[in-house]
CSV table of C-alpha atoms in Angstrom, one decimal:
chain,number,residue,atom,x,y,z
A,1,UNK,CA,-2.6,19.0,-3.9
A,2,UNK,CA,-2.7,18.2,-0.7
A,3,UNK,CA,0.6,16.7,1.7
A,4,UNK,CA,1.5,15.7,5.1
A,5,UNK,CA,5.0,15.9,6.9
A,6,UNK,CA,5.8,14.5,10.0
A,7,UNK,CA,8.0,16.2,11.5
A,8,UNK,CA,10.1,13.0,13.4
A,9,UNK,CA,10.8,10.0,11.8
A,10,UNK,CA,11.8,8.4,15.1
A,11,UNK,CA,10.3,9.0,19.0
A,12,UNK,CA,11.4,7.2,21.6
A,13,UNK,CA,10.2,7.1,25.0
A,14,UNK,CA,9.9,5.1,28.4
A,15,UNK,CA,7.2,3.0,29.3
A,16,UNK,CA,4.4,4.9,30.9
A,17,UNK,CA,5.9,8.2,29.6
A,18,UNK,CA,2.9,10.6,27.7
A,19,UNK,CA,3.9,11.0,23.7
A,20,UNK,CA,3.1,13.2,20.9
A,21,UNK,CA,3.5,12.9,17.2
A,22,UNK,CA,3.6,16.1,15.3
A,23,UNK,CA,1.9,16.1,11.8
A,24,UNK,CA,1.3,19.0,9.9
A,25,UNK,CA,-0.5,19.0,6.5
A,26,UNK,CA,-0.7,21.7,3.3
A,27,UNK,CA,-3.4,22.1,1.3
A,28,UNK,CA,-5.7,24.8,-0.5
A,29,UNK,CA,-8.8,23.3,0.6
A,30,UNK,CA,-10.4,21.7,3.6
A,31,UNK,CA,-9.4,18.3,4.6
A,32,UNK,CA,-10.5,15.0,6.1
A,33,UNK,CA,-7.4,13.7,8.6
A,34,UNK,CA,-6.3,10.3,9.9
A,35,UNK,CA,-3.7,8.7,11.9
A,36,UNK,CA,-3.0,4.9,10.9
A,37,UNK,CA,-0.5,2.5,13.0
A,38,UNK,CA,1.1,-0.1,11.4
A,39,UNK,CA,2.6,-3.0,13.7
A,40,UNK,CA,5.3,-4.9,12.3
A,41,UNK,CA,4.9,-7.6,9.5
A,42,UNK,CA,1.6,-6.4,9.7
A,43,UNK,CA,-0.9,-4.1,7.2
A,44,UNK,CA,-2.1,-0.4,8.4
A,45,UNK,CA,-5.0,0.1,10.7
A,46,UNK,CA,-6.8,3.5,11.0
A,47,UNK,CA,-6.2,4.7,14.9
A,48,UNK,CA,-8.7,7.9,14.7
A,49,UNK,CA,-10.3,10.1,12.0
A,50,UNK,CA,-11.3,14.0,12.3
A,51,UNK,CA,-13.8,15.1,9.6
A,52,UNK,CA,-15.7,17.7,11.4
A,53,UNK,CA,-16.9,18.9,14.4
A,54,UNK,CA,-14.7,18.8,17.9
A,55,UNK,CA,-11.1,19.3,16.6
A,56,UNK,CA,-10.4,16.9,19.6
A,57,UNK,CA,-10.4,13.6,17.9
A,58,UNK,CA,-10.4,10.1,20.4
A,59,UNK,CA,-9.1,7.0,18.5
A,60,UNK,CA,-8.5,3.4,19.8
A,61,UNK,CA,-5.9,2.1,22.7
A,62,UNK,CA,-6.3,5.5,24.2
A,63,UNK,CA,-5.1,7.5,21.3
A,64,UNK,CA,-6.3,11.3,20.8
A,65,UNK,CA,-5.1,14.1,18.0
A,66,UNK,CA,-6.2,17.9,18.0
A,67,UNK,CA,-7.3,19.2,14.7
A,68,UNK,CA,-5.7,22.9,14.8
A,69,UNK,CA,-6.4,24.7,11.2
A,70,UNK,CA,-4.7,28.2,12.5
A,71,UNK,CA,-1.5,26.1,12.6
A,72,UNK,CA,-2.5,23.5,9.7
A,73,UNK,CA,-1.4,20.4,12.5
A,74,UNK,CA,-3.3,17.1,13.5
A,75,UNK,CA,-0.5,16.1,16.2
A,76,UNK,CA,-1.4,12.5,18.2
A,77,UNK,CA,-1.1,11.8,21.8
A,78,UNK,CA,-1.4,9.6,25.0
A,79,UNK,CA,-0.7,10.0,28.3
A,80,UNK,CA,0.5,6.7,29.5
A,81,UNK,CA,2.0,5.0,26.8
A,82,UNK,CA,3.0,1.0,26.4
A,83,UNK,CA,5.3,-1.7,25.0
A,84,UNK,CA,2.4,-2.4,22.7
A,85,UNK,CA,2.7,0.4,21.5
A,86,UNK,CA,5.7,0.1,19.4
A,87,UNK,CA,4.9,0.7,15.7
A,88,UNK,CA,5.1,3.0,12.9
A,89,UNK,CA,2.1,5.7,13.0
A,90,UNK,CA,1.3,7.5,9.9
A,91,UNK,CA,-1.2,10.5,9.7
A,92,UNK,CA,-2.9,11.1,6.2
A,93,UNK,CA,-4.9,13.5,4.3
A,94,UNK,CA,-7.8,13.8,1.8
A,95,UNK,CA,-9.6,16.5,0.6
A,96,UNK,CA,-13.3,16.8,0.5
A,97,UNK,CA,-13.6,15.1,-3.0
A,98,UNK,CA,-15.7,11.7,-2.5
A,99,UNK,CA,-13.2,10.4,-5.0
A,100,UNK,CA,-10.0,11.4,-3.5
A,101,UNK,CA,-7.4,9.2,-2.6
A,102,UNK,CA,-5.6,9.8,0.9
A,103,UNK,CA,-2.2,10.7,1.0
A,104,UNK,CA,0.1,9.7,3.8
A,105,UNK,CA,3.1,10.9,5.8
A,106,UNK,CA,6.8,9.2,5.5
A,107,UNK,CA,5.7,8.1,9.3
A,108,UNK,CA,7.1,8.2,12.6
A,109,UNK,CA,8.2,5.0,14.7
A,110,UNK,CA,7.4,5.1,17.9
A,111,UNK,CA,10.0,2.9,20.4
A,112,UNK,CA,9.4,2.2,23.8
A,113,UNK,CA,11.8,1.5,26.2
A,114,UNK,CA,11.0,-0.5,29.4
B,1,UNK,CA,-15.5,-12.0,8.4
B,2,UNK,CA,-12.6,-12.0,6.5
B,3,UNK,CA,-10.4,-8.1,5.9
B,4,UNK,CA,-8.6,-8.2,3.1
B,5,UNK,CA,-6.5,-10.3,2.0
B,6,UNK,CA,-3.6,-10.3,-0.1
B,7,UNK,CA,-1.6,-12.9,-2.4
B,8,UNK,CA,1.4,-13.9,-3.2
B,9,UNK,CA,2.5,-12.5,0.4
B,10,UNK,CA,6.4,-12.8,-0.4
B,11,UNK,CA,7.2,-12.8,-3.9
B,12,UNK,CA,11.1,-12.9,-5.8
B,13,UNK,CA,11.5,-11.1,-9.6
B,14,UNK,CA,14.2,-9.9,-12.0
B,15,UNK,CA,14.3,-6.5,-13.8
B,16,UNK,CA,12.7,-6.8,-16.9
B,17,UNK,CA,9.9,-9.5,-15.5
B,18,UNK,CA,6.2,-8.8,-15.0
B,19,UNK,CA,4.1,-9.5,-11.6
B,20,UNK,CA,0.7,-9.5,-11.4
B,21,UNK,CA,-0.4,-9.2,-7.1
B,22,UNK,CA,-4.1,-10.6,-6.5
B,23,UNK,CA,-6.5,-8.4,-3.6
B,24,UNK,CA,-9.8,-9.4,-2.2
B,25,UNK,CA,-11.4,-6.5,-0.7
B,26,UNK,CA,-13.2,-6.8,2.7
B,27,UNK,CA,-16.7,-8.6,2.7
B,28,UNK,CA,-19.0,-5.8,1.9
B,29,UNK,CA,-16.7,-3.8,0.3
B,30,UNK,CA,-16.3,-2.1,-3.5
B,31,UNK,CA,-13.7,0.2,-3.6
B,32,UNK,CA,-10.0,-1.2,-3.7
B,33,UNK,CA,-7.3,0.9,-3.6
B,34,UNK,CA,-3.4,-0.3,-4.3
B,35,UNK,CA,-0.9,1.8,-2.5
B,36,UNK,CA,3.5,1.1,-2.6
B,37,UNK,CA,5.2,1.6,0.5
B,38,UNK,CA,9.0,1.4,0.5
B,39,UNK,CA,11.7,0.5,2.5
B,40,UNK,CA,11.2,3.1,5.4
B,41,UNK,CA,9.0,5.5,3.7
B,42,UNK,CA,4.8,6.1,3.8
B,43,UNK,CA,2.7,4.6,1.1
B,44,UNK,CA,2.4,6.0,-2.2
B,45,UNK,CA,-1.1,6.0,-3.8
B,46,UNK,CA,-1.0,4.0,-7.0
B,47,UNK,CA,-4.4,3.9,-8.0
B,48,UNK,CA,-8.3,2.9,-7.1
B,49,UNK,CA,-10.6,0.7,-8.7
B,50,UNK,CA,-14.7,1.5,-8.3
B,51,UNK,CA,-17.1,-0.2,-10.5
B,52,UNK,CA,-14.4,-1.9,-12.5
B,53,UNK,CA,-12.9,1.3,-13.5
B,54,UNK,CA,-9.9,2.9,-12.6
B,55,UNK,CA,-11.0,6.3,-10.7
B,56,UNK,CA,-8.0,7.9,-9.7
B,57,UNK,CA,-4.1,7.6,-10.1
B,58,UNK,CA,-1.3,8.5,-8.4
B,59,UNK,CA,2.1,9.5,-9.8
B,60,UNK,CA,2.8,6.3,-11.6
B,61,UNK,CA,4.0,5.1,-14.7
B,62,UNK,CA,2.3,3.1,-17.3
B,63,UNK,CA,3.9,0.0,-16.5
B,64,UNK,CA,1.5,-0.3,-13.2
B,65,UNK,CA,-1.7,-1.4,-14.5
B,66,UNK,CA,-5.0,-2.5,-12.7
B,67,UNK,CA,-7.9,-4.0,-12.9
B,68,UNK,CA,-11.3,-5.0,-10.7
B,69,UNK,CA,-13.6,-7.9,-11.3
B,70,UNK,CA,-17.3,-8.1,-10.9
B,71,UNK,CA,-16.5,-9.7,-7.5
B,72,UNK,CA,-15.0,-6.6,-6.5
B,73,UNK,CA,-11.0,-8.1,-6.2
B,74,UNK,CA,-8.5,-6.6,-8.0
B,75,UNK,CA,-5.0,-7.2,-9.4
B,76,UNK,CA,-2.1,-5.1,-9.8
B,77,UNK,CA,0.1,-5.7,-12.6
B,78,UNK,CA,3.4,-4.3,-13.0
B,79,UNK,CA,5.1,-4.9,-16.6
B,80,UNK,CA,9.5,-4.5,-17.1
B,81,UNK,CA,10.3,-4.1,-13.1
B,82,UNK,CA,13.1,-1.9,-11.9
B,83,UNK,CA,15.1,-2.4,-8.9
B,84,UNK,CA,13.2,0.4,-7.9
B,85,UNK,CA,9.5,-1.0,-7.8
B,86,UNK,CA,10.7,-3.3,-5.1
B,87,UNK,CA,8.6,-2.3,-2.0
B,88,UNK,CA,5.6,-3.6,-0.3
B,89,UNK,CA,2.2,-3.2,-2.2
B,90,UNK,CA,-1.1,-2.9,-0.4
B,91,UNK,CA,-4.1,-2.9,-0.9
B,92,UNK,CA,-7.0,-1.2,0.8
B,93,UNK,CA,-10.7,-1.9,0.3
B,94,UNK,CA,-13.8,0.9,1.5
B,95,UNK,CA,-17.5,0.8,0.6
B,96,UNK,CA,-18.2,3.3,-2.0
B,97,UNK,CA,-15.6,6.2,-3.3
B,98,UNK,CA,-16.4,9.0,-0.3
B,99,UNK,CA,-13.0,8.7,2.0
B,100,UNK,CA,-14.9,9.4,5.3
B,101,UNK,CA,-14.8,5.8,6.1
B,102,UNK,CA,-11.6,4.1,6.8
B,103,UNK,CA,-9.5,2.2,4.9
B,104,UNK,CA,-9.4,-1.5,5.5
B,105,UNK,CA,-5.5,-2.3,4.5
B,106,UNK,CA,-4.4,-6.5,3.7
B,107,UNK,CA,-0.5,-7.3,5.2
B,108,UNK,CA,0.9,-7.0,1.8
B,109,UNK,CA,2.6,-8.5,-1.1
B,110,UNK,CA,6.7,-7.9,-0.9
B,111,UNK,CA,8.0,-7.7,-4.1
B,112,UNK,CA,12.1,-8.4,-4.6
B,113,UNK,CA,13.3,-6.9,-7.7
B,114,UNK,CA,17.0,-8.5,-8.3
């Protein structure tokens, strides 16, 4: 079975100000990864995805995460962050299984301060 | 296009009542997935509905039930509600059961338990 821990449950940081989230994940078999962000009042929307390949993932609104499997993390980043970018940010994990369901992370909420 | 959508979006219940929540998957989509997500916490994977069968579960009891139409919606139905089972459901539609795509989430149903 397969689960996720964030490691901070709160991050704040200034306007303009680079960020990281730290996720790491546990599982006996290889896995698919995700970030979601979920804005307030509002539903979760996937932010990036690694399946394969380049374990240096590019998501939306300048998002990235680095798939390390040594280290079993899948932190997120940006440089330059914004007011907009207040929300909680989940990462996920599914195993390979077409039929899996994705577990998530207890989340992280990321404040920015002007 | 309409995402998903959810209904009731705000609902009130006593312990010992049932609920039934209503979810219309994304045009295009087959898959619908339910997940709780507490006050403050990740979501929890209830279960996922392909082909009008229930394909996996999460760590559930009995009293949350399920079911998908040939119209691909779904409803969730919880029988004798505990304080506990208040939280916000979602639901999350995909095409087919792989998890390589991305979930497409609705803003929820909050359920009150009093």
């Amino acid at each position: 079975a397969q689960s996720v821990t964030q490691l901070d449950s709160q991050v704040p940081v200034f306007e303009e100000a680079p960020v990281e989230l730290r996720c790491n994940y546990s599982s006996s078999v290889s896995v698919y990864l995700f970030w979601y962000v979920q804005y307030p009042n509002q539903g979760l929307q996937l932010l990036l995805k690694y399946l394969s390949g380049s374990t240096l993932v590019k998501g939306i609104n300048g998002f990235e995460a680095e798939f390390n499997k040594s280290q079993t993390s899948f932190h997120l980043r940006k440089p330059s962050v914004h007011i907009s970018d207040t929300a909680e940010y989940f990462c996920a994990v599914s195993d390979l299984d077409g039929a899996s369901k994705i577990i998530f992370g207890s989340g992280t909420r990321l404040s920015i301060r002007p | 296009d309409a995402g998903v959508t959810q209904s009731p979006t705000h609902l009130i219940k006593t312990r010992g009542q049932q609920v039934t929540l209503r979810c219309s998957p994304k045009s295009g989509h087959d898959t619908v997935s339910w997940y709780q997500q507490a006050l403050g916490q990740g979501p929890q994977f209830i279960f996922q509905y392909y082909e009008e069968e229930e394909r996996q579960r999460g760590n559930f009891p009995d009293r949350f039930s399920g079911h998908q139409f040939p119209n691909y919606s779904s409803e969730l139905n919880v029988n004798a509600l505990l304080l506990g089972d208040s939280a916000l459901y979602l639901c999350a539609s995909s095409y087919g059961l792989a998890n390589t795509g991305e979930l497409f989430f609705g803003e929820g149903s909050r359920l009150t338990v009093l």
